[in-house]
Coordinates of N, CA and C in Angstrom, one line a residue:
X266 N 135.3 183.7 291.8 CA 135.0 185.1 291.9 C 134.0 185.4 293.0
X267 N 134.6 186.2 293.6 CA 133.4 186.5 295.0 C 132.3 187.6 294.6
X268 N 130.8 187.4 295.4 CA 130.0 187.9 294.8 C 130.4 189.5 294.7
X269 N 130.8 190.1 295.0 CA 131.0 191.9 295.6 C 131.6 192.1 294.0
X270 N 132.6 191.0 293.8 CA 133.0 191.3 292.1 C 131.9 191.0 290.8
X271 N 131.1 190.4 291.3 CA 129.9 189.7 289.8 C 129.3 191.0 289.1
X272 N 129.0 190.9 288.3 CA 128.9 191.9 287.4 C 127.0 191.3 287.5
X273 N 125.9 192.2 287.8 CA 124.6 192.0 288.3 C 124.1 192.3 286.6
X274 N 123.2 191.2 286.1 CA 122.6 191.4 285.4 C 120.9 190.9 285.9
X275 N 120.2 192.1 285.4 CA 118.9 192.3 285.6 C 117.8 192.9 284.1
X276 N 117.0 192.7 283.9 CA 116.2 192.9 282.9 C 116.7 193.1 281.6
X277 N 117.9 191.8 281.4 CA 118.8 192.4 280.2 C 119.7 193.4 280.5
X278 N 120.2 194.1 281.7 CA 121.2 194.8 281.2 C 122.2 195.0 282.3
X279 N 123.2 195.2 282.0 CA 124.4 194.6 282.4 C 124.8 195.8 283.7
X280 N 124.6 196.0 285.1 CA 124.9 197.0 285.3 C 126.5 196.6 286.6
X281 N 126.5 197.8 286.7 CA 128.5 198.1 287.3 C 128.3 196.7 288.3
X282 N 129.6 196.5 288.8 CA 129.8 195.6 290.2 C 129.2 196.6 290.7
X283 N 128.6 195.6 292.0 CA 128.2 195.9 293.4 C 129.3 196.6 294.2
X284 N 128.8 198.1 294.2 CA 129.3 198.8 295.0 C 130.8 199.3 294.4
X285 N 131.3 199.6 293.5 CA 132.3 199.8 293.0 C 132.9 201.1 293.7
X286 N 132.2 202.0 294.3 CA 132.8 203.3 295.2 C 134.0 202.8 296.0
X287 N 133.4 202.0 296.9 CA 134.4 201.5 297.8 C 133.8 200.4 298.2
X288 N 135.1 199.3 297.5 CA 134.8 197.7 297.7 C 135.5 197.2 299.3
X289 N 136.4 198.3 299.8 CA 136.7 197.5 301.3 C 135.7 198.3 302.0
X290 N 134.9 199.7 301.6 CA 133.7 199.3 302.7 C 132.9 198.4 303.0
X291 N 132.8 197.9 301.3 CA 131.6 197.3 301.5 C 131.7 195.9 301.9
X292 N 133.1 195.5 302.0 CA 133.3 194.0 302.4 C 133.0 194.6 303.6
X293 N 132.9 195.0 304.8 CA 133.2 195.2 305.7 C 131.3 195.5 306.4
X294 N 130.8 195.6 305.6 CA 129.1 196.3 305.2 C 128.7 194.7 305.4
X295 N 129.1 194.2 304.3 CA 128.4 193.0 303.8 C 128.9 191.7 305.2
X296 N 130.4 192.0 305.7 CA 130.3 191.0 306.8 C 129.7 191.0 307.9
X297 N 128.9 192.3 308.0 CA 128.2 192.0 309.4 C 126.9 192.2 309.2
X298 N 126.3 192.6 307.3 CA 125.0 191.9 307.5 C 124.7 190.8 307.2
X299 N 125.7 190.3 306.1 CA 125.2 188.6 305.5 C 125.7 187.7 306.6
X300 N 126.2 188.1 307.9 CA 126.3 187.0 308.8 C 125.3 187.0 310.0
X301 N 124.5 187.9 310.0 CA 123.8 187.6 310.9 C 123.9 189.1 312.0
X302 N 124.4 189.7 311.4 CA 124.8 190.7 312.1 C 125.0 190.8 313.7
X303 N 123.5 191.1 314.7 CA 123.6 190.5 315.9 C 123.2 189.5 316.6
X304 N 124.2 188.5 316.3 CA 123.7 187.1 316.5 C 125.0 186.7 316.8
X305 N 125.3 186.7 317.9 CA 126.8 186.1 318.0 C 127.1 184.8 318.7
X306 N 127.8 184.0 318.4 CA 128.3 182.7 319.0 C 129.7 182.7 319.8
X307 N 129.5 182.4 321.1 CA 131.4 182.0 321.4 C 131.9 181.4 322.7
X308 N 132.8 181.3 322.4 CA 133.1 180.1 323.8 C 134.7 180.7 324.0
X309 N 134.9 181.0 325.4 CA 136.9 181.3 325.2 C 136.8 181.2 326.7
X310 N 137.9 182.2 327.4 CA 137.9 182.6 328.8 C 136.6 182.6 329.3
X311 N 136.1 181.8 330.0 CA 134.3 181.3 330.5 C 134.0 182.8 331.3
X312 N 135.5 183.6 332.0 CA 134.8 184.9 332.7 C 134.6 185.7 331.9
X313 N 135.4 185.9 330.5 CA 135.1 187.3 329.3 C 133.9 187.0 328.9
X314 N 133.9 185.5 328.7 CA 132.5 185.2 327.4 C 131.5 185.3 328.0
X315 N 131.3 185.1 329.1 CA 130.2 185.3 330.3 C 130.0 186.7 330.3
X316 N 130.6 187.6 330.8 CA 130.8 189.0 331.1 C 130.5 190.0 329.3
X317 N 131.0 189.8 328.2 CA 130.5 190.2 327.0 C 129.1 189.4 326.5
X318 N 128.9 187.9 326.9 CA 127.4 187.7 327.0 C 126.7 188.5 327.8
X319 N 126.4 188.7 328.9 CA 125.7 189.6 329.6 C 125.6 191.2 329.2
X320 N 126.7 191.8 328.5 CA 126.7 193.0 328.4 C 125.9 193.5 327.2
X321 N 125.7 192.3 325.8 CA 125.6 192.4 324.7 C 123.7 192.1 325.2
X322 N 123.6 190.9 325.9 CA 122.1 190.7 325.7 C 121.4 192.0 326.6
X323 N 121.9 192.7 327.4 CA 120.9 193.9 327.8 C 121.0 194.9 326.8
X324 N 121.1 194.6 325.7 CA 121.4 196.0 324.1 C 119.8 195.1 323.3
X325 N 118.8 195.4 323.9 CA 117.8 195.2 322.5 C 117.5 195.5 321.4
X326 N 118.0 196.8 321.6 CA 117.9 198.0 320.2 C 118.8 198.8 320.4
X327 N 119.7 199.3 319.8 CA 120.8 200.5 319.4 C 120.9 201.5 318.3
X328 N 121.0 202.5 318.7 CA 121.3 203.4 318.1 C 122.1 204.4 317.2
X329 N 122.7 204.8 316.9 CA 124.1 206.1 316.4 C 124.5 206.1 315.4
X330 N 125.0 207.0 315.2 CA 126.2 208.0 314.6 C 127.1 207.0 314.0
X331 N 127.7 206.9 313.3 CA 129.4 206.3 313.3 C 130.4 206.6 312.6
X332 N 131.2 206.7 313.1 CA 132.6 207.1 312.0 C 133.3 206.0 311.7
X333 N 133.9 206.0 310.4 CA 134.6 204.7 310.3 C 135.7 205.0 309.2
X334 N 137.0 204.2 309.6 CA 138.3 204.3 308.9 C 138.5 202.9 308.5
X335 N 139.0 203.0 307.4 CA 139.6 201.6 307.4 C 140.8 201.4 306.5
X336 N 142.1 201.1 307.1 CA 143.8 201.1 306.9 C 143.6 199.7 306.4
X337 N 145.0 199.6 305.7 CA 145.6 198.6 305.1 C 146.3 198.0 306.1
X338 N 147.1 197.1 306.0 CA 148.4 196.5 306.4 C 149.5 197.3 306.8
X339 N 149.3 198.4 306.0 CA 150.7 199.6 306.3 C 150.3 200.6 307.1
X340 N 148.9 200.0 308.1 CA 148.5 201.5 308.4 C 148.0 202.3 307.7
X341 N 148.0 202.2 306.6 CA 147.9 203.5 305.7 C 146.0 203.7 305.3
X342 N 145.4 205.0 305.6 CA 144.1 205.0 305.5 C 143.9 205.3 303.9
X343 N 142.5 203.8 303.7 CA 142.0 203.8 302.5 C 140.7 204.1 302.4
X344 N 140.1 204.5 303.0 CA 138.8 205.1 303.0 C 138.1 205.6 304.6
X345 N 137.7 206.8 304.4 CA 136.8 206.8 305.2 C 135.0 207.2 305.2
X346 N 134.3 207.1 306.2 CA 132.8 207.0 305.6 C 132.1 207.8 307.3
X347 N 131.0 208.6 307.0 CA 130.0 208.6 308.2 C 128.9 207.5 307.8
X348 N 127.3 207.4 308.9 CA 126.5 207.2 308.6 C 126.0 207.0 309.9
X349 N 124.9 206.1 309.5 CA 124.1 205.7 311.2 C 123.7 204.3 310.7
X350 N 124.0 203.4 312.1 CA 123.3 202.5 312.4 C 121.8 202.5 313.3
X351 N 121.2 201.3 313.3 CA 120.1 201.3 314.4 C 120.3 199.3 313.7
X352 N 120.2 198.8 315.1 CA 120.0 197.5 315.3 C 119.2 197.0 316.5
X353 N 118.6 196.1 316.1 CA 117.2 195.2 317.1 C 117.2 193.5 317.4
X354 N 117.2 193.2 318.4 CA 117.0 191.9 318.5 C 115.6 191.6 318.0
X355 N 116.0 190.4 317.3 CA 116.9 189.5 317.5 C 116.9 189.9 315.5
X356 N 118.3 189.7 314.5 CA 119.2 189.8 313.6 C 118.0 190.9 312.3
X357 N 117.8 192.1 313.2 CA 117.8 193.3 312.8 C 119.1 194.1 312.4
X358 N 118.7 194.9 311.2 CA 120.0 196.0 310.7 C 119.3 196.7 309.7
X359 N 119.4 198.2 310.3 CA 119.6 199.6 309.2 C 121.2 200.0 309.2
X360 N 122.1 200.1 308.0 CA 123.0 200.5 308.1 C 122.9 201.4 306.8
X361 N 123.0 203.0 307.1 CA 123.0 203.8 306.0 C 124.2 204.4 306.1
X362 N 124.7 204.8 305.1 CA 125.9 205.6 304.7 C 125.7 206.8 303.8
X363 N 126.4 207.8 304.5 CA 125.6 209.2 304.2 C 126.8 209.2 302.3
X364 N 126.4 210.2 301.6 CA 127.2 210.9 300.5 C 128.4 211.0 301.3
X365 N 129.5 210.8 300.0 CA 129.2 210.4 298.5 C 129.1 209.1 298.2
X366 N 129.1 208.0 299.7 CA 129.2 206.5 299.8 C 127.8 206.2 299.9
X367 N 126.6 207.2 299.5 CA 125.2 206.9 299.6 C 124.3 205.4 299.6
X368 N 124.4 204.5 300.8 CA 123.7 203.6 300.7 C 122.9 202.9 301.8
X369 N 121.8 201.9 301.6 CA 121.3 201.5 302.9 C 121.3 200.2 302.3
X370 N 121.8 199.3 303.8 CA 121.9 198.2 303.7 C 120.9 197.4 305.0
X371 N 119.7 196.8 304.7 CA 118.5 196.6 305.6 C 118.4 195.1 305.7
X372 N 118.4 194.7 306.9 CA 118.1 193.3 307.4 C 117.3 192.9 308.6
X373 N 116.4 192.3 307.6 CA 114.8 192.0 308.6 C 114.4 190.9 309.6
X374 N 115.8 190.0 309.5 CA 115.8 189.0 310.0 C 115.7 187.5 309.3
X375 N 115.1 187.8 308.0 CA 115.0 187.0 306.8 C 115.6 187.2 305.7
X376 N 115.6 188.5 305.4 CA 115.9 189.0 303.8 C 117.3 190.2 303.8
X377 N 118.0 190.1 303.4 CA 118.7 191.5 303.1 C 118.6 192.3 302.1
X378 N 118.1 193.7 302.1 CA 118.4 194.3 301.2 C 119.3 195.4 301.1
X379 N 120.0 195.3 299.4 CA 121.3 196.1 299.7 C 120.8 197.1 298.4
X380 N 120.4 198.6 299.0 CA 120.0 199.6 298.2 C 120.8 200.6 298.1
X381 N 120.9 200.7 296.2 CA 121.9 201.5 296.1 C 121.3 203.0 295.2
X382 N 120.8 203.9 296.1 CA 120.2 205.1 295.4 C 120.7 205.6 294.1
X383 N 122.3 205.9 294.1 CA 123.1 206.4 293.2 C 122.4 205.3 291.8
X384 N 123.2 204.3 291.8 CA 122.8 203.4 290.8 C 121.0 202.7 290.6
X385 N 120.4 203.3 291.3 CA 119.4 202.8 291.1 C 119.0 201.3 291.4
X386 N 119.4 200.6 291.9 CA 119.9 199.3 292.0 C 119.7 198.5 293.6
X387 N 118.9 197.7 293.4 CA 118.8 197.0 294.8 C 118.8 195.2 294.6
X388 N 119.7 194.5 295.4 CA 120.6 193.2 295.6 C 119.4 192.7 296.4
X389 N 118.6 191.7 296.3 CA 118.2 191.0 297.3 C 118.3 189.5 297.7
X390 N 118.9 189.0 299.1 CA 119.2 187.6 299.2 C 118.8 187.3 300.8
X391 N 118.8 186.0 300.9 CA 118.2 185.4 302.0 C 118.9 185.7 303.0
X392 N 118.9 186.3 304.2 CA 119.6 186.8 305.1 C 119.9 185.2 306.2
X393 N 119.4 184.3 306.3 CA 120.1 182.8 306.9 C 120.9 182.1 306.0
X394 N 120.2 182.2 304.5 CA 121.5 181.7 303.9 C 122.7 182.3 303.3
X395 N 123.0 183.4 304.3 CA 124.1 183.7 304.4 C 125.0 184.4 305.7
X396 N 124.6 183.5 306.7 CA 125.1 183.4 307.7 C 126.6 182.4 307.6
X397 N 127.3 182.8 308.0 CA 128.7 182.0 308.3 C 129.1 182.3 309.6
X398 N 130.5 181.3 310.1 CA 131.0 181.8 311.6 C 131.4 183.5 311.6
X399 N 130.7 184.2 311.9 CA 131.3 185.3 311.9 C 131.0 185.9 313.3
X400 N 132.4 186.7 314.1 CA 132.0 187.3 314.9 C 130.5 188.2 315.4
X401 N 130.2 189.0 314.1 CA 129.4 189.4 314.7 C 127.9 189.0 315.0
X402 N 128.0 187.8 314.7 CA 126.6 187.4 315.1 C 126.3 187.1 316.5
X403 N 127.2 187.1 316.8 CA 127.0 187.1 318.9 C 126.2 188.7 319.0
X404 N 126.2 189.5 318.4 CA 125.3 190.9 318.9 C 124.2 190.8 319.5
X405 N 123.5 190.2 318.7 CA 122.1 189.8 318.8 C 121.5 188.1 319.0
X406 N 122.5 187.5 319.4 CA 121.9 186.3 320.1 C 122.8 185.9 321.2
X407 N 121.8 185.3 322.1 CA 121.9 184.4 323.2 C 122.4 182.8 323.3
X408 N 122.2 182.3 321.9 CA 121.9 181.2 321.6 C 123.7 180.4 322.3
X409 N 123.7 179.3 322.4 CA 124.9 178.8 323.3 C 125.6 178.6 322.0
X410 N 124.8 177.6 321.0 CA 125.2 176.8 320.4 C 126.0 177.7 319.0
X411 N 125.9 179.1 319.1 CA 126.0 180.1 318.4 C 127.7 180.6 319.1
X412 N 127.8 180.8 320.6 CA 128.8 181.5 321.2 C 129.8 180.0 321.2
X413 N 129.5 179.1 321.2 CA 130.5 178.3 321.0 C 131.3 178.3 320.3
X414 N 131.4 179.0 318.7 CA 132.0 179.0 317.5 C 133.1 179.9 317.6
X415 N 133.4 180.7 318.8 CA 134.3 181.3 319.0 C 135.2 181.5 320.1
X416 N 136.3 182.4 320.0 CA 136.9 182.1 320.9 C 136.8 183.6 322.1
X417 N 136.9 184.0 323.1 CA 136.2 185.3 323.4 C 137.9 185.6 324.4
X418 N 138.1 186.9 325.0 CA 139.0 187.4 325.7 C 138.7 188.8 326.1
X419 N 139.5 188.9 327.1 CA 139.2 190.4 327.5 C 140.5 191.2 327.3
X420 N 140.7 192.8 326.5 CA 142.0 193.2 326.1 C 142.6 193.9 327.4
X421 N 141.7 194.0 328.5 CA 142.2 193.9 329.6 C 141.5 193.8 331.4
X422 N 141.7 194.5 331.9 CA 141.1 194.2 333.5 C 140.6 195.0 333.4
X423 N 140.1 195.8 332.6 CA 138.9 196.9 333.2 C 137.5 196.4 331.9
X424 N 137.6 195.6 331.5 CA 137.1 194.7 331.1 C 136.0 195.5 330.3
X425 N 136.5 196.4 329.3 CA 136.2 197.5 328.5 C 136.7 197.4 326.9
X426 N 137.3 196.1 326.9 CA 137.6 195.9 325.6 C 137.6 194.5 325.2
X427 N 136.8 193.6 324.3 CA 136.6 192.1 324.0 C 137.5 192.0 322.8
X428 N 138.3 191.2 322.2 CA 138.4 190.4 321.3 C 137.5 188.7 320.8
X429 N 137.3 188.7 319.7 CA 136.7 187.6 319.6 C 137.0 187.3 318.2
X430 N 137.6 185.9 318.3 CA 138.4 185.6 317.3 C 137.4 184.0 316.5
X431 N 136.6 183.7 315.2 CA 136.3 182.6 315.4 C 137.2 180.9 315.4
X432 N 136.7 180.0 315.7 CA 137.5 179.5 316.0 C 138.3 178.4 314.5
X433 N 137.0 178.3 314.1 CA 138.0 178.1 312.5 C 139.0 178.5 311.4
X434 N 138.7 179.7 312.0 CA 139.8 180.7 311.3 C 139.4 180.9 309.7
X435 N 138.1 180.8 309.5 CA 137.7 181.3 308.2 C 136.6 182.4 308.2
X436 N 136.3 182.3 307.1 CA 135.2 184.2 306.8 C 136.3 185.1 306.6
X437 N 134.6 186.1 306.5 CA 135.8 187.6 305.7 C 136.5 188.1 307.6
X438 N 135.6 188.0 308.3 CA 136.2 188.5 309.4 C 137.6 187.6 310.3
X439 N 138.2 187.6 310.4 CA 139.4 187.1 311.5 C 139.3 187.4 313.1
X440 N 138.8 188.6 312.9 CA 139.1 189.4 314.6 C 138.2 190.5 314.7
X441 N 137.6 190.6 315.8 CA 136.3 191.4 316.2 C 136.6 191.9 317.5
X442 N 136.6 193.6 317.6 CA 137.1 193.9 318.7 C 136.0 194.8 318.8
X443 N 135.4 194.8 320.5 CA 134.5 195.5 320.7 C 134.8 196.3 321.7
X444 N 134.1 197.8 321.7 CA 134.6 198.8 322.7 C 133.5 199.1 323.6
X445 N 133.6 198.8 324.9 CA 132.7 199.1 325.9 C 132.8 200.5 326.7
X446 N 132.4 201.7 327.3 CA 132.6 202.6 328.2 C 131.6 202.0 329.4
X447 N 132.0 201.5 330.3 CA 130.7 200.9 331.1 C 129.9 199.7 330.6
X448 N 128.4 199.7 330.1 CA 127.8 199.4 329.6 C 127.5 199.8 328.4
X449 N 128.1 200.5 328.0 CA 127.8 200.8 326.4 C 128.5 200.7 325.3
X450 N 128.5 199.9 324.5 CA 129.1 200.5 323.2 C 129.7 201.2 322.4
X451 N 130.7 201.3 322.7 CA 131.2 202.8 321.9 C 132.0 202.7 320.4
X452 N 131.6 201.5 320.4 CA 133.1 201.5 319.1 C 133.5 199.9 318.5
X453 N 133.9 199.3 317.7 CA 134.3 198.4 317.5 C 135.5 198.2 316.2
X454 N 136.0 197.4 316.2 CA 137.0 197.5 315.0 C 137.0 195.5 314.5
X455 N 137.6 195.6 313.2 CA 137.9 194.6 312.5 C 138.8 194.2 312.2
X456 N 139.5 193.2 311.7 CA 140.5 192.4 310.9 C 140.3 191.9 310.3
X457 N 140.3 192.3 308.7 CA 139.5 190.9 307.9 C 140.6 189.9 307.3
X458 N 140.5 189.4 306.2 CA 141.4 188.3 305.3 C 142.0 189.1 304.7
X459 N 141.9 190.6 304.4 CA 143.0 191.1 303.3 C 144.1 192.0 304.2
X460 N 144.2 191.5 305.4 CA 144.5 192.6 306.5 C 143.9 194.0 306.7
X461 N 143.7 194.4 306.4 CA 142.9 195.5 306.1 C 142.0 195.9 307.7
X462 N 142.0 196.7 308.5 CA 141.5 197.1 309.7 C 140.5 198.2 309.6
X463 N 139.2 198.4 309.9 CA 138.4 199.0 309.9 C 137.8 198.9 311.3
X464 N 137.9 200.4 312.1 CA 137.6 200.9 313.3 C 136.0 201.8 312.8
X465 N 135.5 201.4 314.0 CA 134.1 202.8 313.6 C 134.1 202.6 315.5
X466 N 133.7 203.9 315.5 CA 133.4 204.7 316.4 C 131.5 205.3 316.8
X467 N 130.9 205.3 317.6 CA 129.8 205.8 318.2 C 129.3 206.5 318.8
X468 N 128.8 207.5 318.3 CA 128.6 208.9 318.9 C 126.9 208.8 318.6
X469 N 126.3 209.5 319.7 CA 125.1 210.4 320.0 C 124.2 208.7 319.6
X470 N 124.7 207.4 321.1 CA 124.3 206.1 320.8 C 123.1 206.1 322.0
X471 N 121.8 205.4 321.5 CA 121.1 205.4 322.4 C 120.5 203.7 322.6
X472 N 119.7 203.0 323.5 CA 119.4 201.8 323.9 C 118.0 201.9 324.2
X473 N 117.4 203.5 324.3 CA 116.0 203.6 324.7 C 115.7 204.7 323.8
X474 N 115.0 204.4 322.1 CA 114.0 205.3 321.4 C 112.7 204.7 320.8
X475 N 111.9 205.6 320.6 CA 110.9 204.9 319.7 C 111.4 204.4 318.5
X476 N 111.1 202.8 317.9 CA 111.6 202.4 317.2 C 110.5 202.8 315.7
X477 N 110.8 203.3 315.4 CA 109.6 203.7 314.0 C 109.2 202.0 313.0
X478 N 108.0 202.1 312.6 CA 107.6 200.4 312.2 C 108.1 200.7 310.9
X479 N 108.3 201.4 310.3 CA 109.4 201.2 309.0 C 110.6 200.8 309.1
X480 N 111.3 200.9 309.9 CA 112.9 200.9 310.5 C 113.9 199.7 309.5
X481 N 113.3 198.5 309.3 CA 114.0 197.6 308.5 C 112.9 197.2 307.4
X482 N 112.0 198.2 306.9 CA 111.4 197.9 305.7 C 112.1 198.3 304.8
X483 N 112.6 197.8 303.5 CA 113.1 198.5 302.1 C 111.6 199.3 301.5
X484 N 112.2 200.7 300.9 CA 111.5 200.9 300.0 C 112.1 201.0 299.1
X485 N 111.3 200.4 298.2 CA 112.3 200.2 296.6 C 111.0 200.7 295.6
X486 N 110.1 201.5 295.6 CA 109.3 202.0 294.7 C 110.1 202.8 293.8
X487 N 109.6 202.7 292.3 CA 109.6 203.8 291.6 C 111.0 202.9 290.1
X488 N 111.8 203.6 289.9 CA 112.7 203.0 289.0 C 114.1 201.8 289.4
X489 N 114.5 201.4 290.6 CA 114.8 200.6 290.6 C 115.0 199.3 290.1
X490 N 116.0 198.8 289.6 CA 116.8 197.5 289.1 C 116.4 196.7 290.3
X491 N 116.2 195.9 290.1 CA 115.7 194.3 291.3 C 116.9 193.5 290.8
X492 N 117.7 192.9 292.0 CA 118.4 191.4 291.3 C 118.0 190.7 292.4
X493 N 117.0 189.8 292.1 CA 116.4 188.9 293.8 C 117.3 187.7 293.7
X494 N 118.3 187.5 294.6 CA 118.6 186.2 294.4 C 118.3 185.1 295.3
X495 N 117.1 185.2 295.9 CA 116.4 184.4 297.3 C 116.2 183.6 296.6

């Protein structure tokens, strides 16, 4: 049974799955924080992987907006969501999700926490021990031995669009496609194990703001359910 299905018991009492609104957001939530989010590893065509290394390590902090869809196999749309990200080197993540999908999912580089206002309820686990090969951890690292684990390509000559596929062919992710305008990020999409494709998009994205010193702190004061599993 995968954890997103466990049924969280805390102080005696038995509360809903994790995230029951929408479980293919949140697989999709959970794959690019429990992996490390921007930390990515890969090795493919030496000029894409070169050229998406360089592009990725001048992003120390980001910003935006996002929209995000995510289809089945048939095409067919099974959810969609706003929210905002903000991400920092090195395997920083605020990822909030506005109503009626109300949530923030925060990673400090050590710890994740996954807060769920609606339910009252916050998940906490070791954010390295749960790193796997997953594309997106090339975001936020340099590291060689990290970009090796993958395979990298460019979707074409204007060299505005990466695929990165890992090379074992396991995790929730399969395929990681990132959207460049120039130098910037505008967008990326998914392929996970259940086929299932989830696109998000980047609007009103910045590279240069004051980073506020709360930014990846959780506050969990007040009635919250705790399930630490560090």
């Amino acid at each position: 049974m995968s954890y997103l299905h466990q049924v969280i018991t805390v102080t005696g009492k038995c509360l809903r799955p994790l995230y029951p609104r929408s479980s293919t957001l949140n697989r999709f939530i959970y794959a690019i924080v429990l992996s490390g989010i921007f930390a990515f590893s890969a090795q493919a065509d030496d000029a894409a992987g070169a050229k998406l290394k360089s592009l990725l390590s001048g992003i120390n902090q980001f910003k935006a907006q996002y929209a995000q869809v995510i289809t089945d196999s048939g095409n067919n749309i099974v959810h969609e969501t706003k929210g905002e990200v903000v991400l920092a080197r090195p395997d920083k993540l605020r990822w909030e999700t506005y109503a009626p999908d109300d949530n923030v999912l925060i990673a400090d580089g050590e710890t994740v926490w996954n807060i769920d206002p609606f339910a009252m309820q916050v998940t906490v686990m070791d954010q390295k021990g749960q790193v796997k090969d997953n594309p997106f951890m090339l975001l936020t690292s340099d590291d060689d031995s990290v970009w090796s684990k993958f395979v990298i390509r460019a979707a074409d000559d204007n060299a505005s669009e990466y695929i990165v596929t890992p090379k074992n062919g396991e995790g929730q992710i399969r395929e990681l496609t990132l959207l460049f305008d120039g130098n910037s990020l505008t967008g990326l999409s998914t392929l996970d194990a259940q086929e299932q494709t989830s696109t998000i998009l980047f609007s009103q994205s910045s590279t240069r703001f004051p980073m506020a010193a709360d930014t990846f702190q959780a506050d969990i004061s007040g009635q919250f359910m705790v399930d630490d599993q560090r």
